[in-house]
mmCIF file of C-alpha atoms and ligand atoms in Angstrom:
data_model
loop_
_atom_site.group_PDB
_atom_site.id
_atom_site.type_symbol
_atom_site.label_atom_id
_atom_site.label_comp_id
_atom_site.label_asym_id
_atom_site.label_seq_id
_atom_site.Cartn_x
_atom_site.Cartn_y
_atom_site.Cartn_z
ATOM 1 C CA UNK L 788 14.226 -53.414 101.248
ATOM 2 C CA UNK L 789 11.316 -55.655 102.397
ATOM 3 C CA UNK L 790 8.906 -53.651 104.548
ATOM 4 C CA UNK L 791 7.402 -55.229 107.640
ATOM 5 C CA UNK L 792 3.676 -55.774 107.727
ATOM 6 C CA UNK L 793 2.179 -53.062 109.912
ATOM 7 C CA UNK L 794 -1.534 -52.939 109.115
ATOM 8 C CA UNK L 795 -4.542 -54.919 107.941
ATOM 9 C CA UNK L 796 -7.194 -53.120 105.863
ATOM 10 C CA UNK L 797 -10.634 -54.685 105.808
ATOM 11 C CA UNK L 798 -13.516 -54.391 103.381
ATOM 12 C CA UNK L 799 -16.901 -54.698 105.115
ATOM 13 C CA UNK L 800 -19.721 -56.053 102.954
ATOM 14 C CA UNK L 801 -19.122 -59.678 102.074
ATOM 15 C CA UNK L 802 -15.808 -59.739 103.991
ATOM 16 C CA UNK L 803 -16.432 -58.981 107.672
ATOM 17 C CA UNK L 804 -19.986 -60.275 107.326
ATOM 18 C CA UNK L 805 -22.263 -61.739 104.670
ATOM 19 C CA UNK L 806 -24.293 -58.539 104.463
ATOM 20 C CA UNK L 807 -25.356 -58.172 100.856
ATOM 21 C CA UNK L 808 -28.581 -60.101 101.249
ATOM 22 C CA UNK L 809 -29.369 -57.929 104.259
ATOM 23 C CA UNK L 810 -28.849 -54.897 102.047
ATOM 24 C CA UNK L 811 -31.104 -56.416 99.379
ATOM 25 C CA UNK L 812 -33.888 -57.053 101.914
ATOM 26 C CA UNK L 813 -33.529 -53.501 103.280
ATOM 27 C CA UNK L 814 -33.760 -52.043 99.772
ATOM 28 C CA UNK L 815 -36.961 -53.989 99.127
ATOM 29 C CA UNK L 816 -38.413 -52.801 102.460
ATOM 30 C CA UNK L 817 -37.656 -49.191 101.474
ATOM 31 C CA UNK L 818 -39.215 -49.661 98.033
ATOM 32 C CA UNK L 819 -42.396 -51.128 99.573
ATOM 33 C CA UNK L 820 -42.587 -48.308 102.115
ATOM 34 C CA UNK L 821 -42.365 -45.797 99.238
ATOM 35 C CA UNK L 822 -45.171 -47.588 97.411
ATOM 36 C CA UNK L 823 -42.855 -48.693 94.594
ATOM 37 C CA UNK L 824 -43.345 -52.048 92.867
ATOM 38 C CA UNK L 825 -39.580 -52.537 92.658
ATOM 39 C CA UNK L 826 -38.532 -55.940 94.009
ATOM 40 C CA UNK L 827 -34.924 -57.024 93.857
ATOM 41 C CA UNK L 828 -34.597 -60.826 93.702
ATOM 42 C CA UNK L 829 -31.340 -62.556 94.663
ATOM 43 C CA UNK L 830 -30.658 -63.138 90.977
ATOM 44 C CA UNK L 831 -31.251 -59.503 89.991
ATOM 45 C CA UNK L 832 -29.257 -58.264 92.986
ATOM 46 C CA UNK L 833 -26.310 -60.359 91.885
ATOM 47 C CA UNK L 834 -26.342 -58.362 88.642
ATOM 48 C CA UNK L 835 -26.840 -55.050 90.419
ATOM 49 C CA UNK L 836 -23.734 -55.714 92.504
ATOM 50 C CA UNK L 837 -21.770 -54.825 89.379
ATOM 51 C CA UNK L 838 -22.120 -51.300 90.755
ATOM 52 C CA UNK L 839 -20.928 -50.387 94.264
ATOM 53 C CA UNK L 840 -22.791 -47.884 96.400
ATOM 54 C CA UNK L 841 -26.492 -48.156 97.225
ATOM 55 C CA UNK L 842 -27.492 -44.873 95.603
ATOM 56 C CA UNK L 843 -25.457 -45.628 92.514
ATOM 57 C CA UNK L 844 -26.978 -49.122 92.416
ATOM 58 C CA UNK L 845 -30.530 -47.752 92.398
ATOM 59 C CA UNK L 846 -29.615 -45.481 89.470
ATOM 60 C CA UNK L 847 -28.056 -48.419 87.649
ATOM 61 C CA UNK L 848 -31.238 -50.399 88.261
ATOM 62 C CA UNK L 849 -33.389 -47.663 86.693
ATOM 63 C CA UNK L 850 -31.037 -47.259 83.743
ATOM 64 C CA UNK L 851 -30.665 -50.958 82.954
ATOM 65 C CA UNK L 852 -33.589 -52.851 84.498
ATOM 66 C CA UNK L 853 -36.472 -50.382 84.859
ATOM 67 C CA UNK L 854 -36.131 -47.755 82.147
ATOM 68 C CA UNK L 855 -39.907 -47.423 81.971
ATOM 69 C CA UNK L 856 -40.109 -45.940 85.454
ATOM 70 C CA UNK L 857 -41.409 -42.356 85.352
ATOM 71 C CA UNK L 858 -38.590 -40.439 87.005
ATOM 72 C CA UNK L 859 -39.308 -37.514 89.344
ATOM 73 C CA UNK L 860 -37.757 -34.147 88.446
ATOM 74 C CA UNK L 861 -35.309 -34.422 91.360
ATOM 75 C CA UNK L 862 -34.130 -38.021 90.855
ATOM 76 C CA UNK L 863 -31.069 -37.580 93.094
ATOM 77 C CA UNK L 864 -33.218 -36.294 95.938
ATOM 78 C CA UNK L 865 -35.708 -39.122 95.421
ATOM 79 C CA UNK L 866 -32.939 -41.747 95.507
ATOM 80 C CA UNK L 867 -31.269 -40.110 98.510
ATOM 81 C CA UNK L 868 -34.550 -40.341 100.446
ATOM 82 C CA UNK L 869 -35.023 -43.984 99.455
ATOM 83 C CA UNK L 870 -31.456 -44.693 100.524
ATOM 84 C CA UNK L 871 -32.013 -43.090 103.947
ATOM 85 C CA UNK L 872 -35.031 -45.342 104.483
ATOM 86 C CA UNK L 873 -33.040 -48.350 103.299
ATOM 87 C CA UNK L 874 -30.210 -47.570 105.698
ATOM 88 C CA UNK L 875 -32.683 -47.358 108.579
ATOM 89 C CA UNK L 876 -34.077 -50.800 107.709
ATOM 90 C CA UNK L 877 -30.596 -52.254 107.244
ATOM 91 C CA UNK L 878 -29.268 -50.997 110.573
ATOM 92 C CA UNK L 879 -32.433 -52.341 112.219
ATOM 93 C CA UNK L 880 -31.674 -55.796 110.776
ATOM 94 C CA UNK L 881 -28.171 -55.544 112.253
ATOM 95 C CA UNK L 882 -29.491 -54.437 115.648
ATOM 96 C CA UNK L 883 -31.664 -57.592 115.696
ATOM 97 C CA UNK L 884 -28.438 -59.603 115.391
ATOM 98 C CA UNK L 885 -29.561 -61.111 112.095
ATOM 99 C CA UNK L 886 -26.209 -60.647 110.355
ATOM 100 C CA UNK L 887 -23.265 -62.253 112.217
ATOM 101 C CA UNK L 888 -19.585 -61.887 111.380
ATOM 102 C CA UNK L 889 -18.185 -64.480 108.967
ATOM 103 C CA UNK L 890 -16.187 -67.450 110.303
ATOM 104 C CA UNK L 891 -12.759 -66.474 111.595
ATOM 105 C CA UNK L 892 -13.231 -62.701 111.384
ATOM 106 C CA UNK L 893 -13.536 -62.016 115.120
ATOM 107 C CA UNK L 894 -10.643 -64.374 115.866
ATOM 108 C CA UNK L 895 -8.318 -62.704 113.314
ATOM 109 C CA UNK L 896 -9.254 -59.180 114.438
ATOM 110 C CA UNK L 897 -8.565 -60.054 118.081
ATOM 111 C CA UNK L 898 -5.293 -61.769 117.203
ATOM 112 C CA UNK L 899 -4.174 -58.704 115.238
ATOM 113 C CA UNK L 900 -4.991 -56.439 118.172
ATOM 114 C CA UNK L 901 -3.138 -58.702 120.615
ATOM 115 C CA UNK L 902 -0.081 -58.680 118.345
ATOM 116 C CA UNK L 903 -0.224 -54.870 117.993
ATOM 117 C CA UNK L 904 -1.012 -54.777 114.299
ATOM 118 C CA UNK L 905 -2.781 -51.631 113.154
ATOM 119 C CA UNK L 906 -6.182 -51.997 111.491
ATOM 120 C CA UNK L 907 -8.340 -49.934 109.168
ATOM 121 C CA UNK L 908 -11.582 -50.292 107.246
ATOM 122 C CA UNK L 909 -12.087 -49.345 103.587
ATOM 123 C CA UNK L 910 -15.672 -49.820 102.460
ATOM 124 C CA UNK L 911 -18.222 -48.437 100.025
ATOM 125 C CA UNK L 912 -21.081 -48.749 102.455
ATOM 126 C CA UNK L 913 -22.568 -45.930 104.532
ATOM 127 C CA UNK L 914 -20.685 -45.146 107.790
ATOM 128 C CA UNK L 915 -23.812 -45.817 109.919
ATOM 129 C CA UNK L 916 -23.856 -49.379 108.555
ATOM 130 C CA UNK L 917 -20.271 -50.000 109.647
ATOM 131 C CA UNK L 918 -20.977 -48.610 113.103
ATOM 132 C CA UNK L 919 -24.091 -50.793 113.470
ATOM 133 C CA UNK L 920 -22.330 -53.932 112.266
ATOM 134 C CA UNK L 921 -19.379 -53.498 114.620
ATOM 135 C CA UNK L 922 -21.529 -52.485 117.580
ATOM 136 C CA UNK L 923 -23.947 -55.422 117.208
ATOM 137 C CA UNK L 924 -21.264 -58.043 116.569
ATOM 138 C CA UNK L 925 -18.099 -56.991 118.457
ATOM 139 C CA UNK L 926 -19.494 -54.502 120.968
ATOM 140 C CA UNK L 927 -19.783 -50.719 121.312
ATOM 141 C CA UNK L 928 -16.020 -50.054 121.688
ATOM 142 C CA UNK L 929 -15.027 -52.084 118.643
ATOM 143 C CA UNK L 930 -15.050 -49.056 116.341
ATOM 144 C CA UNK L 931 -11.924 -47.951 118.234
ATOM 145 C CA UNK L 932 -10.160 -51.138 117.127
ATOM 146 C CA UNK L 933 -9.816 -49.481 113.741
ATOM 147 C CA UNK L 934 -7.560 -46.472 113.387
ATOM 148 C CA UNK L 935 -9.486 -45.384 110.289
ATOM 149 C CA UNK L 936 -12.977 -46.226 109.074
ATOM 150 C CA UNK L 937 -13.022 -45.046 105.457
ATOM 151 C CA UNK L 938 -16.620 -45.431 104.248
ATOM 152 C CA UNK L 939 -19.285 -44.304 101.818
ATOM 153 C CA UNK L 940 -19.124 -40.898 100.180
ATOM 154 C CA UNK L 941 -15.845 -39.861 101.875
ATOM 155 C CA UNK L 942 -14.210 -40.286 98.464
ATOM 156 C CA UNK L 943 -15.753 -39.219 95.132
ATOM 157 C CA UNK L 944 -14.978 -42.431 93.249
ATOM 158 C CA UNK L 945 -16.185 -45.718 94.751
ATOM 159 C CA UNK L 946 -14.743 -49.198 94.232
ATOM 160 C CA UNK L 947 -13.372 -50.406 91.811
ATOM 161 C CA UNK L 948 -11.545 -47.083 92.031
ATOM 162 C CA UNK L 949 -8.610 -47.294 94.506
ATOM 163 C CA UNK L 950 -9.604 -44.023 96.234
ATOM 164 C CA UNK L 951 -11.045 -45.464 99.456
ATOM 165 C CA UNK L 952 -7.902 -47.533 100.139
ATOM 166 C CA UNK L 953 -5.594 -44.632 99.223
ATOM 167 C CA UNK L 954 -7.603 -42.403 101.562
ATOM 168 C CA UNK L 955 -7.349 -44.908 104.431
ATOM 169 C CA UNK L 956 -3.596 -45.421 103.987
ATOM 170 C CA UNK L 957 -3.024 -41.687 103.737
ATOM 171 C CA UNK L 958 -4.861 -41.186 107.051
ATOM 172 C CA UNK L 959 -2.742 -43.926 108.641
ATOM 173 C CA UNK L 960 0.488 -42.582 107.127
ATOM 174 C CA UNK L 961 1.239 -45.923 105.539
ATOM 175 C CA UNK L 962 2.204 -47.209 102.109
ATOM 176 C CA UNK L 963 0.788 -50.339 100.435
ATOM 177 C CA UNK L 964 4.001 -52.302 101.063
ATOM 178 C CA UNK L 965 3.240 -52.065 104.821
ATOM 179 C CA UNK L 966 -0.345 -53.344 104.533
ATOM 180 C CA UNK L 967 -2.492 -56.259 103.429
ATOM 181 C CA UNK L 968 -6.100 -55.884 102.285
ATOM 182 C CA UNK L 969 -9.028 -58.260 102.751
ATOM 183 C CA UNK L 970 -11.783 -58.279 100.116
ATOM 184 C CA UNK L 971 -14.651 -60.379 98.787
ATOM 185 C CA UNK L 972 -15.524 -59.026 95.321
ATOM 186 C CA UNK L 973 -14.072 -58.194 91.909
ATOM 187 C CA UNK L 974 -14.793 -54.479 92.361
ATOM 188 C CA UNK L 975 -13.162 -54.721 95.761
ATOM 189 C CA UNK L 976 -9.953 -56.400 94.658
ATOM 190 C CA UNK L 977 -9.659 -54.044 91.678
ATOM 191 C CA UNK L 978 -9.784 -51.201 94.202
ATOM 192 C CA UNK L 979 -7.242 -52.696 96.591
ATOM 193 C CA UNK L 980 -4.849 -53.813 93.836
ATOM 194 C CA UNK L 981 -5.269 -50.408 92.212
ATOM 195 C CA UNK L 982 -3.982 -48.948 95.472
ATOM 196 C CA UNK L 983 -0.983 -51.286 95.311
ATOM 197 C CA UNK L 984 -2.256 -53.579 98.071
ATOM 198 C CA UNK L 985 -1.666 -57.306 98.256
ATOM 199 C CA UNK L 986 -5.081 -58.788 98.832
ATOM 200 C CA UNK L 987 -6.554 -61.883 100.498
ATOM 201 C CA UNK L 988 -10.044 -62.801 99.297
ATOM 202 C CA UNK L 989 -12.894 -64.641 101.011
ATOM 203 C CA UNK L 990 -15.660 -65.426 98.551
ATOM 204 C CA UNK L 991 -19.407 -65.524 99.175
ATOM 205 C CA UNK L 992 -22.432 -66.678 97.203
ATOM 206 C CA UNK L 993 -22.623 -63.393 95.313
ATOM 207 C CA UNK L 994 -18.931 -63.292 94.396
ATOM 208 C CA UNK L 995 -17.505 -66.810 94.068
ATOM 209 C CA UNK L 996 -17.552 -66.527 90.212
ATOM 210 C CA UNK L 997 -15.701 -63.186 90.240
ATOM 211 C CA UNK L 998 -12.154 -62.845 88.847
ATOM 212 C CA UNK L 999 -9.593 -63.000 91.659
ATOM 213 C CA UNK L 1000 -6.618 -63.931 89.503
ATOM 214 C CA UNK L 1001 -4.237 -61.463 91.196
ATOM 215 C CA UNK L 1002 -5.205 -62.259 94.767
ATOM 216 C CA UNK L 1003 -2.560 -63.430 97.238
ATOM 217 C CA UNK L 1004 -4.955 -66.152 98.375
ATOM 218 C CA UNK L 1005 -8.632 -66.967 97.768
ATOM 219 C CA UNK L 1006 -10.502 -68.722 100.572
ATOM 220 C CA UNK L 1007 -14.012 -70.015 101.205
ATOM 221 C CA UNK L 1008 -13.726 -68.064 104.481
ATOM 222 C CA UNK L 1009 -11.079 -67.275 107.111
ATOM 223 C CA UNK L 1010 -11.929 -70.477 108.934
ATOM 224 C CA UNK L 1011 -11.615 -71.611 112.545
ATOM 225 C CA UNK L 1012 -9.018 -74.059 113.902
ATOM 226 C CA UNK L 1013 -11.709 -76.738 114.376
ATOM 227 C CA UNK L 1014 -13.435 -76.227 111.035
ATOM 228 C CA UNK L 1015 -12.623 -77.094 107.412
ATOM 229 C CA UNK L 1016 -10.343 -74.529 105.839
ATOM 230 C CA UNK L 1017 -10.870 -74.371 102.086
ATOM 231 C CA UNK L 1018 -8.172 -72.718 99.954
ATOM 232 C CA UNK L 1019 -9.744 -72.025 96.557
ATOM 233 C CA UNK L 1020 -6.763 -70.383 94.884
ATOM 234 C CA UNK L 1021 -3.173 -69.568 95.828
ATOM 235 C CA UNK L 1022 0.184 -71.124 96.707
ATOM 236 C CA UNK L 1023 -0.693 -74.064 98.970
ATOM 237 C CA UNK L 1024 2.965 -74.464 99.929
ATOM 238 C CA UNK L 1025 2.683 -71.131 101.734
ATOM 239 C CA UNK L 1026 -0.553 -72.223 103.414
ATOM 240 C CA UNK L 1027 1.405 -75.266 104.419
ATOM 241 C CA UNK L 1028 -1.346 -77.050 106.328
ATOM 242 C CA UNK L 1029 -2.496 -74.004 108.330
ATOM 243 C CA UNK L 1030 -5.796 -74.835 110.079
ATOM 244 C CA UNK L 1031 -7.245 -71.377 109.366
ATOM 245 C CA UNK L 1032 -6.259 -67.874 108.275
ATOM 246 C CA UNK L 1033 -4.290 -66.701 111.280
ATOM 247 C CA UNK L 1034 -1.733 -63.944 111.614
ATOM 248 C CA UNK L 1035 1.154 -66.329 111.054
ATOM 249 C CA UNK L 1036 -0.242 -67.279 107.661
ATOM 250 C CA UNK L 1037 -0.975 -63.629 106.816
ATOM 251 C CA UNK L 1038 2.639 -62.815 107.691
ATOM 252 C CA UNK L 1039 3.922 -65.701 105.543
ATOM 253 C CA UNK L 1040 1.831 -64.455 102.639
ATOM 254 C CA UNK L 1041 3.147 -60.918 103.122
ATOM 255 C CA UNK L 1042 6.730 -62.214 103.168
ATOM 256 C CA UNK L 1043 6.085 -64.270 100.035
ATOM 257 C CA UNK L 1044 5.163 -61.234 97.921
ATOM 258 C CA UNK L 1045 6.853 -57.916 98.671
ATOM 259 C CA UNK L 1046 4.191 -55.852 96.886
ATOM 260 C CA UNK L 1047 1.125 -56.166 94.641
HETATM 261 C C1 XBP H 1062 -20.350 -52.942 99.156
HETATM 262 C C2 XBP H 1062 -21.280 -52.014 98.508
HETATM 263 C C3 XBP H 1062 -22.240 -51.235 99.330
HETATM 264 C C4 XBP H 1062 -23.400 -52.045 99.813
HETATM 265 C C5 XBP H 1062 -24.604 -51.183 100.113
HETATM 266 O O1 XBP H 1062 -19.532 -52.336 100.032
HETATM 267 O O2 XBP H 1062 -21.240 -51.903 97.319
HETATM 268 O O3 XBP H 1062 -22.691 -50.210 98.554
HETATM 269 O O4 XBP H 1062 -23.787 -52.983 98.870
HETATM 270 O O5 XBP H 1062 -24.302 -50.213 101.053
HETATM 271 P P1 XBP H 1062 -18.069 -52.920 100.408
HETATM 272 P P2 XBP H 1062 -24.848 -48.715 100.880
HETATM 273 O O6 XBP H 1062 -17.067 -52.001 99.809
HETATM 274 O O7 XBP H 1062 -18.017 -52.941 101.900
HETATM 275 O O8 XBP H 1062 -17.968 -54.304 99.854
HETATM 276 O O9 XBP H 1062 -26.290 -48.836 100.453
HETATM 277 O O10 XBP H 1062 -24.698 -48.096 102.216
HETATM 278 O O11 XBP H 1062 -24.015 -48.075 99.826
HETATM 279 MG MG1 MG H 1063 -17.216 -56.233 99.804
#
């Protein structure tokens, strides 16, 4: 029996907002503050995004791009401190309004609320970052728009593992056939598909070369009715001239594929 669509599950970084360069800048600010000569360029950061999680990414950097660094005895503690500083810089960038939501995100979230669809967040990033992004883009009460905000270390295995999506659905008492996920990266879609979720992708400059072969639809962004709406991959007959990614199109996509 075909299940009705009941909930939308959103990734954060690269999906709700183009945040990864903000993260990169915040990392570099934390490194400078700690007196480290580490400097993550856009090109290097693109490679480091192979690993999700800021702490895990710093470890990956040391293992693969800075093996000569003399590691302190308590490397985990050292990285945890660096990450705290980074998070402080990142949330400061958000509070200055320097990272807006991506095109169409606010419109789709508001439409979903109006139509009574349930919403959740499933992200690798630190909970404080989600709170800051929502507060400084949609307002202080916008956290309550989401029934569940599954973030950071709440699950042991980060994306591409499906854990964060399974955790969110479990909290909402839903199965994948009742939800659609929104992602931006290969690690992200592996996680959502691994949790059985049909997934709509919006690419960004760090992820447009990633493999999204099993996505329901791949878009440049969610679009606005008065702006160009670029469909990069997917069944255009289902898009059927839609001016942007609205709930009607999401529903059509859900109806077109019972489950991932
Ligand atoms: C993407 C990530 C995050 C951020 C950094 O998260 O991999 O780790 O790059 O955030 P998403 P933290 O699942 O939302 O795409 O430093 O807080 O981990
Ligand atoms: Mg992402």
